[in-house]
Coordinates of C-alpha atoms in Angstrom, one line a residue:
Chain A
X1 CA 115.4 134.2 78.5
X2 CA 113.9 132.5 81.5
X3 CA 115.5 132.7 84.9
X4 CA 114.3 130.5 87.7
X5 CA 115.6 131.0 91.3
X6 CA 114.9 128.7 94.2
X7 CA 111.5 127.7 92.9
X8 CA 109.3 125.8 95.4
X9 CA 105.8 124.6 94.9
X10 CA 103.6 122.7 97.3
X11 CA 100.1 121.3 96.9
X12 CA 98.9 121.2 100.4
X13 CA 101.4 119.2 102.4
X14 CA 103.0 117.7 99.3
X15 CA 106.1 119.5 98.2
X16 CA 106.4 118.9 94.5
X17 CA 109.2 121.3 93.7
X18 CA 112.0 121.7 96.3
X19 CA 114.0 124.6 95.1
X20 CA 114.9 124.7 91.4
X21 CA 117.4 127.2 90.0
X22 CA 118.3 127.4 86.4
X23 CA 118.5 129.7 83.4
X24 CA 117.2 129.1 79.9
X25 CA 119.0 131.3 77.4
X26 CA 117.5 133.1 74.5
X27 CA 117.0 130.6 71.6
X28 CA 117.9 127.6 73.7
X29 CA 115.9 124.4 73.5
X30 CA 115.7 122.7 76.9
X31 CA 114.3 119.2 77.4
X32 CA 112.9 118.6 80.9
X33 CA 112.9 114.9 81.7
X34 CA 112.4 112.7 84.7
X35 CA 110.2 110.0 86.2
X36 CA 106.5 110.7 86.6
X37 CA 105.9 112.6 89.8
X38 CA 109.3 114.3 89.6
X39 CA 107.6 117.7 89.2
X40 CA 108.6 118.4 85.6
X41 CA 105.1 119.4 84.5
X42 CA 104.6 121.5 87.6
X43 CA 107.9 123.2 86.9
X44 CA 106.8 124.0 83.4
X45 CA 103.4 125.2 84.5
X46 CA 105.1 127.6 87.0
X47 CA 106.8 129.3 84.1
X48 CA 103.6 130.9 83.0
X49 CA 102.0 130.9 86.4
X50 CA 99.4 128.3 85.6
X51 CA 100.7 127.1 89.0
X52 CA 101.6 129.8 91.4
X53 CA 104.9 129.1 93.0
X54 CA 105.0 128.8 96.8
X55 CA 108.4 130.4 97.0
X56 CA 111.1 131.5 94.7
X57 CA 111.4 133.9 91.7
X58 CA 111.0 133.6 88.0
X59 CA 112.0 136.1 85.3
X60 CA 110.8 136.0 81.7
X61 CA 113.0 138.3 79.7
X62 CA 113.7 141.1 82.2
X63 CA 110.3 140.9 83.8
X64 CA 110.0 139.2 87.2
X65 CA 106.7 137.4 86.8
X66 CA 106.5 136.3 90.4
X67 CA 106.4 140.0 91.3
X68 CA 102.9 140.8 92.5
X69 CA 102.8 143.9 90.4
X70 CA 103.4 142.1 87.2
X71 CA 100.4 141.8 84.9
X72 CA 100.5 138.1 84.4
X73 CA 97.9 138.1 81.6
X74 CA 100.3 140.4 79.6
X75 CA 103.2 138.1 80.3
X76 CA 101.3 135.0 79.2
X77 CA 100.7 136.6 75.8
X78 CA 104.4 136.2 75.2
X79 CA 104.7 132.7 76.5
X80 CA 103.1 130.1 74.3
X81 CA 102.0 126.8 75.8
X82 CA 101.2 123.5 74.3
X83 CA 99.4 120.9 76.4
X84 CA 99.4 117.1 76.5
X85 CA 95.7 117.0 75.7
X86 CA 95.8 119.8 73.1
X87 CA 92.8 121.7 74.6
X88 CA 91.7 123.1 71.3
X89 CA 88.4 125.1 71.6
X90 CA 85.9 122.5 70.2
X91 CA 83.3 125.0 69.3
X92 CA 85.6 126.9 67.0
X93 CA 87.0 125.9 63.6
X94 CA 90.7 125.3 63.3
X95 CA 91.3 128.9 61.9
X96 CA 89.1 130.4 64.6
X97 CA 91.2 128.6 67.2
X98 CA 94.3 130.1 65.8
X99 CA 92.9 133.6 65.3
X100 CA 90.8 134.0 68.4
X101 CA 93.5 135.3 70.8
X102 CA 95.3 137.5 68.3
X103 CA 92.0 139.2 67.5
X104 CA 90.5 139.4 71.0
X105 CA 93.6 139.7 73.1
X106 CA 96.1 141.4 70.9
X107 CA 93.6 143.5 69.0
X108 CA 94.7 142.4 65.5
X109 CA 92.2 142.9 62.7
X110 CA 90.4 139.8 61.5
X111 CA 92.1 140.0 58.1
X112 CA 95.6 140.3 59.6
X113 CA 95.0 137.5 62.1
X114 CA 93.6 135.2 59.4
X115 CA 96.5 135.9 57.0
X116 CA 98.9 135.0 59.8
X117 CA 96.8 132.1 60.9
X118 CA 96.8 130.6 57.4
X119 CA 100.5 131.1 57.2
X120 CA 101.0 129.3 60.5
X121 CA 98.7 126.5 59.5
X122 CA 100.8 126.1 56.3
X123 CA 103.9 125.8 58.5
X124 CA 102.3 122.9 60.4
X125 CA 100.9 121.4 57.2
X126 CA 97.2 121.9 58.0
X127 CA 96.0 124.9 55.9
X128 CA 93.5 122.6 54.1
X129 CA 91.9 121.9 57.5
X130 CA 91.4 125.6 58.3
X131 CA 87.6 125.4 58.3
X132 CA 87.2 122.0 60.0
X133 CA 86.2 121.6 63.6
X134 CA 88.8 120.0 65.9
X135 CA 86.6 116.9 66.4
X136 CA 87.3 116.1 62.7
X137 CA 91.1 116.0 63.3
X138 CA 93.4 113.2 64.4
X139 CA 95.4 113.7 67.6
X140 CA 98.6 114.6 65.7
X141 CA 96.7 117.2 63.7
X142 CA 95.1 118.6 66.8
X143 CA 98.5 119.0 68.4
X144 CA 99.9 120.8 65.4
X145 CA 96.9 123.2 65.4
X146 CA 97.6 123.8 69.1
X147 CA 101.2 124.7 68.3
X148 CA 100.0 127.0 65.5
X149 CA 97.5 128.6 68.0
X150 CA 100.3 129.3 70.5
X151 CA 102.6 130.6 67.8
X152 CA 99.9 133.0 66.5
X153 CA 100.5 135.2 69.5
X154 CA 104.1 135.6 68.4
X155 CA 105.5 134.4 71.7
X156 CA 109.1 134.8 72.8
X157 CA 109.1 131.5 74.6
X158 CA 107.2 128.2 74.0
X159 CA 106.4 125.7 76.7
X160 CA 105.5 122.1 75.7
X161 CA 104.0 119.9 78.4
X162 CA 104.4 116.3 77.2
X163 CA 103.1 117.3 73.7
X164 CA 103.3 113.7 72.3
X165 CA 102.3 111.7 75.3
X166 CA 98.6 111.4 74.4
X167 CA 99.3 110.6 70.8
X168 CA 99.1 107.3 68.9
X169 CA 102.7 106.2 68.1
X170 CA 102.3 106.9 64.4
X171 CA 101.4 110.5 65.0
X172 CA 104.3 111.3 67.3
X173 CA 106.6 112.0 64.5
X174 CA 104.6 114.6 62.7
X175 CA 104.4 116.7 65.9
X176 CA 108.1 116.2 66.7
X177 CA 108.9 117.3 63.1
X178 CA 107.0 120.6 63.6
X179 CA 108.7 121.1 67.0
X180 CA 112.1 120.4 65.4
X181 CA 111.6 123.0 62.7
X182 CA 110.4 125.4 65.3
X183 CA 113.6 124.8 67.2
X184 CA 115.6 125.6 64.1
X185 CA 114.0 129.1 63.9
X186 CA 115.7 130.1 67.1
X187 CA 112.6 129.9 69.4
X188 CA 113.3 129.6 73.1
X189 CA 111.7 126.3 74.1
X190 CA 111.2 124.3 77.2
X191 CA 109.9 120.8 76.6
X192 CA 108.7 118.3 79.1
X193 CA 109.0 115.0 77.2
X194 CA 109.5 111.3 77.4
X195 CA 110.9 111.2 73.8
X196 CA 114.5 110.6 74.6
X197 CA 115.5 110.4 71.0
X198 CA 114.0 113.8 70.4
X199 CA 115.6 115.3 73.5
X200 CA 119.0 113.9 72.4
X201 CA 118.7 115.2 68.8
X202 CA 117.0 118.6 69.3
X203 CA 117.7 119.9 72.8
X204 CA 120.7 122.1 73.6
X205 CA 120.4 121.0 77.2
X206 CA 118.7 118.4 79.3
X207 CA 117.3 119.1 82.7
X208 CA 116.8 115.9 84.7
X209 CA 114.3 116.3 87.6
X210 CA 113.7 113.8 90.3
X211 CA 111.8 114.2 93.5
X212 CA 111.2 117.9 92.9
X213 CA 114.9 118.6 92.5
X214 CA 117.1 119.5 89.5
X215 CA 119.4 116.5 89.6
X216 CA 121.3 117.0 86.4
X217 CA 121.7 119.9 83.9
X218 CA 123.9 118.9 81.0
X219 CA 124.1 118.9 77.2
X220 CA 122.3 115.9 75.8
X221 CA 125.4 114.1 74.5
X222 CA 126.9 114.3 77.9
X223 CA 123.7 113.4 79.8
X224 CA 122.8 110.4 77.7
X225 CA 126.3 109.1 77.4
X226 CA 127.4 109.5 81.0
X227 CA 124.8 110.6 83.4
X228 CA 126.5 111.5 86.7
X229 CA 123.8 110.7 89.2
X230 CA 122.6 107.3 90.1
X231 CA 119.0 108.3 89.7
X232 CA 119.6 109.5 86.2
X233 CA 121.4 106.3 85.3
X234 CA 118.5 104.2 86.7
X235 CA 116.0 106.3 84.8
X236 CA 117.8 106.0 81.5
X237 CA 118.3 102.3 81.9
X238 CA 114.5 102.0 82.1
X239 CA 113.8 104.4 79.2
X240 CA 116.4 103.2 76.6
Chain B
X1 CA 30.3 111.2 78.2
X2 CA 28.5 114.4 77.7
X3 CA 31.0 116.8 76.4
X4 CA 29.4 119.6 74.4
X5 CA 31.8 122.0 72.7
X6 CA 29.1 123.7 70.6
X7 CA 28.5 126.4 73.2
X8 CA 32.3 127.0 73.6
X9 CA 33.2 127.4 70.0
X10 CA 32.3 131.1 69.8
X11 CA 34.6 131.7 72.7
X12 CA 37.6 129.8 71.4
X13 CA 39.1 133.0 69.8
X14 CA 38.8 134.7 73.2
X15 CA 40.7 131.9 74.8
X16 CA 43.3 131.9 72.0
X17 CA 44.0 135.5 72.7
X18 CA 45.4 134.4 76.0
X19 CA 48.3 132.8 74.1
X20 CA 49.8 136.3 73.5
X21 CA 49.5 137.1 77.3
X22 CA 51.0 133.7 78.3
X23 CA 53.8 134.0 75.7
X24 CA 54.7 137.5 76.7
X25 CA 55.0 136.5 80.3
X26 CA 57.0 133.4 79.4
X27 CA 59.4 135.2 77.0
X28 CA 60.2 138.1 79.4
X29 CA 60.4 135.9 82.4
X30 CA 62.7 133.4 80.6
X31 CA 65.0 136.3 79.5
X32 CA 65.1 137.7 83.0
X33 CA 65.6 134.2 84.5
X34 CA 68.4 133.4 82.0
X35 CA 70.4 136.6 82.4
X36 CA 70.0 136.7 86.2
X37 CA 70.7 132.9 86.3
X38 CA 74.0 133.4 84.5
X39 CA 75.0 136.2 86.8
X40 CA 74.1 134.0 89.9
X41 CA 76.0 131.1 88.4
X42 CA 79.1 133.2 87.9
X43 CA 78.7 134.5 91.5
X44 CA 78.6 130.9 92.7
X45 CA 81.8 129.8 91.0
X46 CA 83.7 133.2 91.1
X47 CA 85.3 132.5 94.5
X48 CA 84.2 135.8 96.2
X49 CA 82.7 134.6 99.4
X50 CA 80.1 137.3 99.8
X51 CA 78.8 136.8 96.3
X52 CA 78.8 133.1 96.6
X53 CA 76.9 133.3 99.9
X54 CA 74.3 135.7 98.4
X55 CA 73.7 133.5 95.3
X56 CA 73.4 130.4 97.4
X57 CA 71.0 132.1 99.8
X58 CA 69.0 133.4 96.9
X59 CA 68.7 130.0 95.3
X60 CA 67.8 128.4 98.6
X61 CA 64.9 130.9 99.2
X62 CA 63.5 130.9 95.7
X63 CA 63.6 127.1 95.4
X64 CA 62.4 126.6 98.9
X65 CA 59.1 128.4 98.7
X66 CA 56.1 127.9 96.3
X67 CA 56.1 129.9 93.1
X68 CA 52.5 130.9 93.6
X69 CA 53.4 132.3 97.0
X70 CA 56.2 134.4 95.5
X71 CA 53.8 135.6 92.8
X72 CA 51.2 136.7 95.3
X73 CA 53.7 138.3 97.6
X74 CA 55.1 140.4 94.8
X75 CA 51.7 141.4 93.4
X76 CA 50.1 142.2 96.7
X77 CA 53.2 142.9 98.8
X78 CA 54.9 145.5 96.7
X79 CA 52.0 147.9 96.7
X80 CA 51.5 147.4 100.4
X81 CA 55.1 147.9 101.3
X82 CA 56.1 150.6 98.9
X83 CA 52.9 152.2 97.9
X84 CA 53.6 151.6 94.2
X85 CA 50.9 149.8 92.4
X86 CA 52.1 146.9 90.2
X87 CA 50.2 145.5 87.3
X88 CA 49.7 141.8 86.9
X89 CA 52.0 141.5 83.9
X90 CA 55.2 143.0 85.4
X91 CA 54.4 141.2 88.7
X92 CA 54.2 137.9 86.8
X93 CA 57.4 138.6 84.8
X94 CA 59.3 139.5 88.0
X95 CA 58.1 136.5 90.0
X96 CA 58.6 133.9 87.3
X97 CA 61.9 135.5 86.2
X98 CA 63.3 135.6 89.8
X99 CA 62.1 132.1 90.5
X100 CA 63.4 130.7 87.2
X101 CA 66.8 132.3 87.8
X102 CA 67.3 130.2 90.9
X103 CA 66.9 127.0 88.9
X104 CA 68.7 128.3 85.8
X105 CA 71.7 129.3 87.9
X106 CA 72.2 125.7 89.1
X107 CA 71.9 124.4 85.6
X108 CA 74.5 126.8 84.3
X109 CA 76.8 126.2 87.3
X110 CA 76.7 122.5 86.5
X111 CA 77.4 123.3 82.8
X112 CA 80.4 125.5 83.6
X113 CA 81.9 123.0 86.0
X114 CA 81.5 120.2 83.4
X115 CA 83.6 122.1 80.8
X116 CA 87.1 120.5 80.8
X117 CA 89.4 122.6 82.9
X118 CA 92.0 122.4 80.2
X119 CA 89.8 124.8 78.3
X120 CA 90.3 127.4 81.0
X121 CA 94.0 126.7 81.1
X122 CA 94.4 127.0 77.3
X123 CA 92.6 130.4 77.5
X124 CA 94.7 131.5 80.4
X125 CA 97.9 130.5 78.6
X126 CA 96.9 132.6 75.7
X127 CA 96.4 135.6 78.0
X128 CA 92.6 135.7 77.5
X129 CA 91.0 137.8 80.3
X130 CA 88.4 136.1 82.5
X131 CA 85.4 137.9 81.1
X132 CA 86.3 137.0 77.5
X133 CA 87.2 133.5 78.5
X134 CA 83.8 133.0 80.1
X135 CA 81.8 134.7 77.3
X136 CA 83.6 133.2 74.3
X137 CA 85.1 129.9 75.5
X138 CA 83.5 128.4 78.6
X139 CA 79.8 129.5 78.4
X140 CA 79.3 128.5 74.8
X141 CA 80.5 125.0 75.6
X142 CA 78.5 124.9 78.8
X143 CA 75.3 126.0 77.0
X144 CA 75.6 123.3 74.4
X145 CA 75.7 120.6 77.1
X146 CA 72.9 122.1 79.3
X147 CA 70.5 123.0 76.5
X148 CA 68.2 120.1 77.2
X149 CA 68.0 121.1 80.8
X150 CA 67.4 124.7 79.9
X151 CA 64.6 123.6 77.6
X152 CA 63.1 121.7 80.5
X153 CA 63.1 124.8 82.5
X154 CA 61.5 126.8 79.7
X155 CA 58.8 124.2 79.3
X156 CA 58.1 124.2 83.1
X157 CA 57.9 128.0 83.0
X158 CA 55.4 127.9 80.1
X159 CA 53.1 125.5 82.0
X160 CA 53.6 127.0 85.4
X161 CA 52.7 130.4 84.0
X162 CA 49.1 129.3 84.4
X163 CA 49.3 130.3 88.0
X164 CA 49.2 133.9 87.0
X165 CA 45.5 133.3 87.0
X166 CA 45.6 133.9 90.8
X167 CA 46.5 137.5 90.3
X168 CA 44.1 138.0 87.4
X169 CA 46.3 138.2 84.4
X170 CA 44.3 137.3 81.3
X171 CA 46.3 134.3 80.2
X172 CA 45.0 131.1 78.5
X173 CA 44.1 129.5 81.8
X174 CA 42.2 132.5 83.2
X175 CA 40.2 132.9 80.0
X176 CA 39.3 129.3 80.0
X177 CA 37.9 129.8 83.6
X178 CA 36.0 132.9 82.5
X179 CA 34.4 131.1 79.5
X180 CA 33.5 128.2 81.8
X181 CA 31.8 130.5 84.2
X182 CA 29.8 132.1 81.4
X183 CA 28.4 128.9 80.1
X184 CA 28.5 126.8 83.2
X185 CA 30.7 124.2 81.5
X186 CA 34.2 124.0 82.8
X187 CA 35.6 120.8 81.3
X188 CA 35.4 121.8 77.7
X189 CA 37.2 125.2 77.9
X190 CA 39.8 123.6 80.2
X191 CA 40.4 120.8 77.7
X192 CA 40.9 123.5 75.0
X193 CA 43.3 125.3 77.3
X194 CA 45.1 122.0 77.9
X195 CA 45.5 121.5 74.1
X196 CA 46.9 125.0 73.7
X197 CA 49.5 124.5 76.4
X198 CA 50.4 121.1 74.9
X199 CA 50.9 122.6 71.4
X200 CA 53.0 125.5 72.9
X201 CA 55.2 123.0 74.6
X202 CA 55.6 120.9 71.4
X203 CA 56.6 124.0 69.5
X204 CA 59.2 124.8 72.2
X205 CA 60.5 121.2 72.0
X206 CA 60.9 121.5 68.2
X207 CA 62.7 124.8 68.7
X208 CA 65.0 123.3 71.2
X209 CA 65.9 120.4 68.9
X210 CA 66.6 122.8 66.1
X211 CA 68.8 124.9 68.4
X212 CA 70.6 121.8 69.6
X213 CA 71.3 120.7 66.1
X214 CA 72.9 124.0 65.3
X215 CA 75.1 123.9 68.4
X216 CA 76.2 120.4 67.7
X217 CA 77.6 121.2 64.2
X218 CA 81.1 121.2 65.7
X219 CA 80.8 117.6 66.8

């Protein structure tokens, strides 16, 4: 479960998040959408403190991560993150990418981590690429490895920051499929996305951000069929 | 042209023995320079003001004064200031190592800054602690990119090591001088010394290429 209370974030004089309050329940899949510059990526990045909030509080599970006493490195082990540009480690093979953190951070044995890594690579359909370097993979494959790498830490929550925005159109589907099957396993997920079809189909809730504020918070069928705010209506007109 | 190597030939083995001295100084100085250079680079980017200031000041002083001056100050200055005698070899290693560290730290700093910041974020997101992140993720990628610059530094070090002659270490250069003095012919032994340095640098270049090839296997 993720609880966010009055979250503010400023970069210098620019206030990107202007007080966001919401809760993401255990097992819920939440799509975060909005125009560019609306603060949706910043919002997501605050959830594992890649950005430090200027004000407000965030809980992951029953731990307040904005509490100064919280060991954020420990928290991050339970919060997986997938980036727009994958950020695989280019000097490690696919399997090494997936097993590095479990071995070095969690203290798993190499054999354990590799067994788990192979199993995860199977899930994303890439076990035959285990010994390749990332430079040999397509964008879609890289992103699926990045998902496997995050899952290898057995996170309680997965954050996706525009996971398909950097992909060629024909590769979007394979990544969305993996995310869809992950959603069906009951993983708690927060997804910043421009894939409206995916949000409608997979998300339990849609958060619409605009100008650093949470403008709408509704189930997808409601949001897409009858957005309440003018800003959401305008946004959807442009997108659909 | 009146070059006459015949008188020099018997002394060639004597000059060649200097290679061991030169290499020993270069290897130890390069190691010292690299390790200390990495530490200085981490100080520069670590964000702790005192350390950054120290590393910047250090670089400024060691880059801003002649190497031969640093060498002479260490060799003659340490005994005078502390009362401890210092041999030519350790003095040379310390002077070259400290000097090289200043240059290496800048090379490594540039290498670290050139690594995509997403790599750092990916490591953070996985909960990888700073030390491991630097050692296993950032530095290996940085090193790959800066290897040519580091090889440059090593080559410079190899050639510049000839200035140990001024403190009497028996390296290739010094031996060439001595042989020249013995037979009153300087050009020939110096040409031989030149060939030796050139071959050493060529070998280093080959080594560097081989190393780069290995590091590039992930491309």
